Amino acid sequence: MLRITVVLTLLLLAGCSSTPKGVDCPGEVATIYGQSMGRTQARIFDLVNAFTVTRDGVAVKSGTLHSSDRFQYVPSAVTPEGFTAQRLSDKQFRLINPYQNTMITWTCP
């Protein structure tokens, strides 16, 4: 009985301490005004209140997403790089680069 308890405790601790798994998501690149510029692919690490986009060894962290009313306003944050990060839904994420007039919207499976 003691062995089973120890094994179950170790399994629970391992499951709780594991790092989040990223999901490969296709994305659409467009101008801020909506003109399509192509497609891209990235790995999204969703942490509910934040997310990280990783592509070609470069990671952009959204920081803590805020919204005064999640039913009316999209939760968003400004990254250290100056991008606007938005969580559009539980499956859609967006980064807006105002300096290059581009935005990328990823839709995860």
Tab-separated table of C-alpha atoms in Angstrom:
chain	number	residue	atom	x	y	z
A	1	MET	CA	0.000	0.000	0.000
A	2	LEU	CA	2.854	2.352	0.817
A	3	ARG	CA	4.456	1.731	-2.581
A	4	ILE	CA	1.233	2.597	-4.401
A	5	THR	CA	0.890	5.812	-2.408
A	6	VAL	CA	4.490	6.823	-3.150
A	7	VAL	CA	4.119	6.054	-6.872
A	8	LEU	CA	0.843	7.985	-7.130
A	9	THR	CA	2.353	10.961	-5.294
A	10	LEU	CA	5.349	11.017	-7.645
A	11	LEU	CA	3.097	10.819	-10.704
A	12	LEU	CA	0.935	13.680	-9.459
A	13	LEU	CA	3.967	15.830	-8.710
A	14	ALA	CA	5.463	15.095	-12.128
A	15	GLY	CA	2.199	15.989	-13.841
A	16	CYS	CA	1.804	19.255	-11.952
A	17	SER	CA	5.360	20.404	-12.479
A	18	SER	CA	5.597	19.723	-16.187
A	19	THR	CA	6.157	22.661	-18.506
A	20	PRO	CA	3.387	23.625	-20.927
A	21	LYS	CA	3.525	21.957	-24.299
A	22	GLY	CA	3.480	24.209	-27.310
A	23	VAL	CA	1.143	23.702	-30.233
A	24	ASP	CA	2.174	24.244	-33.856
A	25	CYS	CA	-0.276	26.723	-35.329
A	26	PRO	CA	-0.667	28.120	-38.851
A	27	GLY	CA	-0.853	31.873	-39.119
A	28	GLU	CA	-1.827	34.547	-41.596
A	29	VAL	CA	0.351	37.614	-42.113
A	30	ALA	CA	-1.511	40.783	-43.092
A	31	THR	CA	-1.172	44.533	-42.982
A	32	ILE	CA	-2.907	46.303	-40.126
A	33	TYR	CA	-5.615	47.256	-42.649
A	34	GLY	CA	-6.233	43.594	-43.487
A	35	GLN	CA	-4.421	43.105	-46.820
A	36	SER	CA	-3.065	39.539	-46.893
A	37	MET	CA	0.707	39.185	-47.122
A	38	GLY	CA	1.126	35.411	-46.818
A	39	ARG	CA	1.162	32.552	-44.370
A	40	THR	CA	3.461	31.471	-41.567
A	41	GLN	CA	3.816	28.796	-38.893
A	42	ALA	CA	4.778	29.110	-35.201
A	43	ARG	CA	4.619	27.243	-31.930
A	44	ILE	CA	2.248	28.797	-29.386
A	45	PHE	CA	2.640	28.199	-25.655
A	46	ASP	CA	-0.711	29.127	-24.094
A	47	LEU	CA	-0.634	30.008	-20.398
A	48	VAL	CA	-4.248	31.347	-20.202
A	49	ASN	CA	-3.255	34.833	-18.917
A	50	ALA	CA	-0.277	35.056	-21.289
A	51	PHE	CA	1.179	33.307	-24.315
A	52	THR	CA	4.521	32.865	-26.036
A	53	VAL	CA	5.112	32.627	-29.775
A	54	THR	CA	8.243	30.740	-30.862
A	55	ARG	CA	9.529	30.594	-34.418
A	56	ASP	CA	13.027	29.927	-35.788
A	57	GLY	CA	14.532	30.020	-32.302
A	58	VAL	CA	13.044	33.447	-31.496
A	59	ALA	CA	10.442	33.755	-28.737
A	60	VAL	CA	8.062	36.651	-28.125
A	61	LYS	CA	6.297	36.667	-24.750
A	62	SER	CA	3.013	38.536	-24.523
A	63	GLY	CA	3.246	39.400	-20.872
A	64	THR	CA	0.122	39.403	-18.726
A	65	LEU	CA	-2.962	39.984	-20.867
A	66	HIS	CA	-5.469	42.514	-19.524
A	67	SER	CA	-9.064	43.403	-20.306
A	68	SER	CA	-11.440	45.515	-18.268
A	69	ASP	CA	-14.323	43.360	-19.556
A	70	ARG	CA	-13.449	40.157	-21.423
A	71	PHE	CA	-16.922	40.046	-22.972
A	72	GLN	CA	-16.456	43.436	-24.654
A	73	TYR	CA	-12.698	43.907	-25.033
A	74	VAL	CA	-9.955	41.626	-26.340
A	75	PRO	CA	-7.391	40.753	-23.640
A	76	SER	CA	-4.138	42.353	-24.743
A	77	ALA	CA	-0.689	43.501	-23.648
A	78	VAL	CA	2.318	45.292	-25.082
A	79	THR	CA	5.435	43.123	-25.364
A	80	PRO	CA	8.914	44.388	-24.455
A	81	GLU	CA	9.589	44.600	-28.220
A	82	GLY	CA	6.692	47.034	-28.635
A	83	PHE	CA	4.243	44.611	-30.297
A	84	THR	CA	0.596	44.428	-29.282
A	85	ALA	CA	-0.278	40.872	-28.216
A	86	GLN	CA	-3.931	39.811	-28.266
A	87	ARG	CA	-5.780	36.681	-27.267
A	88	LEU	CA	-8.737	36.642	-29.663
A	89	SER	CA	-10.162	33.340	-28.388
A	90	ASP	CA	-8.958	30.148	-26.760
A	91	LYS	CA	-7.575	29.107	-30.179
A	92	GLN	CA	-6.603	32.431	-31.811
A	93	PHE	CA	-3.649	34.659	-30.984
A	94	ARG	CA	-2.381	37.823	-32.656
A	95	LEU	CA	0.780	39.921	-32.646
A	96	ILE	CA	0.633	43.401	-34.165
A	97	ASN	CA	3.829	45.165	-35.205
A	98	PRO	CA	2.921	48.844	-35.670
A	99	TYR	CA	6.451	49.712	-36.831
A	100	GLN	CA	6.146	47.494	-39.909
A	101	ASN	CA	2.363	47.831	-40.400
A	102	THR	CA	1.891	44.068	-40.002
A	103	MET	CA	-0.092	41.651	-37.890
A	104	ILE	CA	0.034	37.882	-37.636
A	105	THR	CA	-2.995	35.903	-36.520
A	106	TRP	CA	-2.454	32.272	-35.518
A	107	THR	CA	-5.325	29.804	-35.314
A	108	CYS	CA	-4.453	26.685	-33.327
A	109	PRO	CA	-6.105	23.307	-33.755
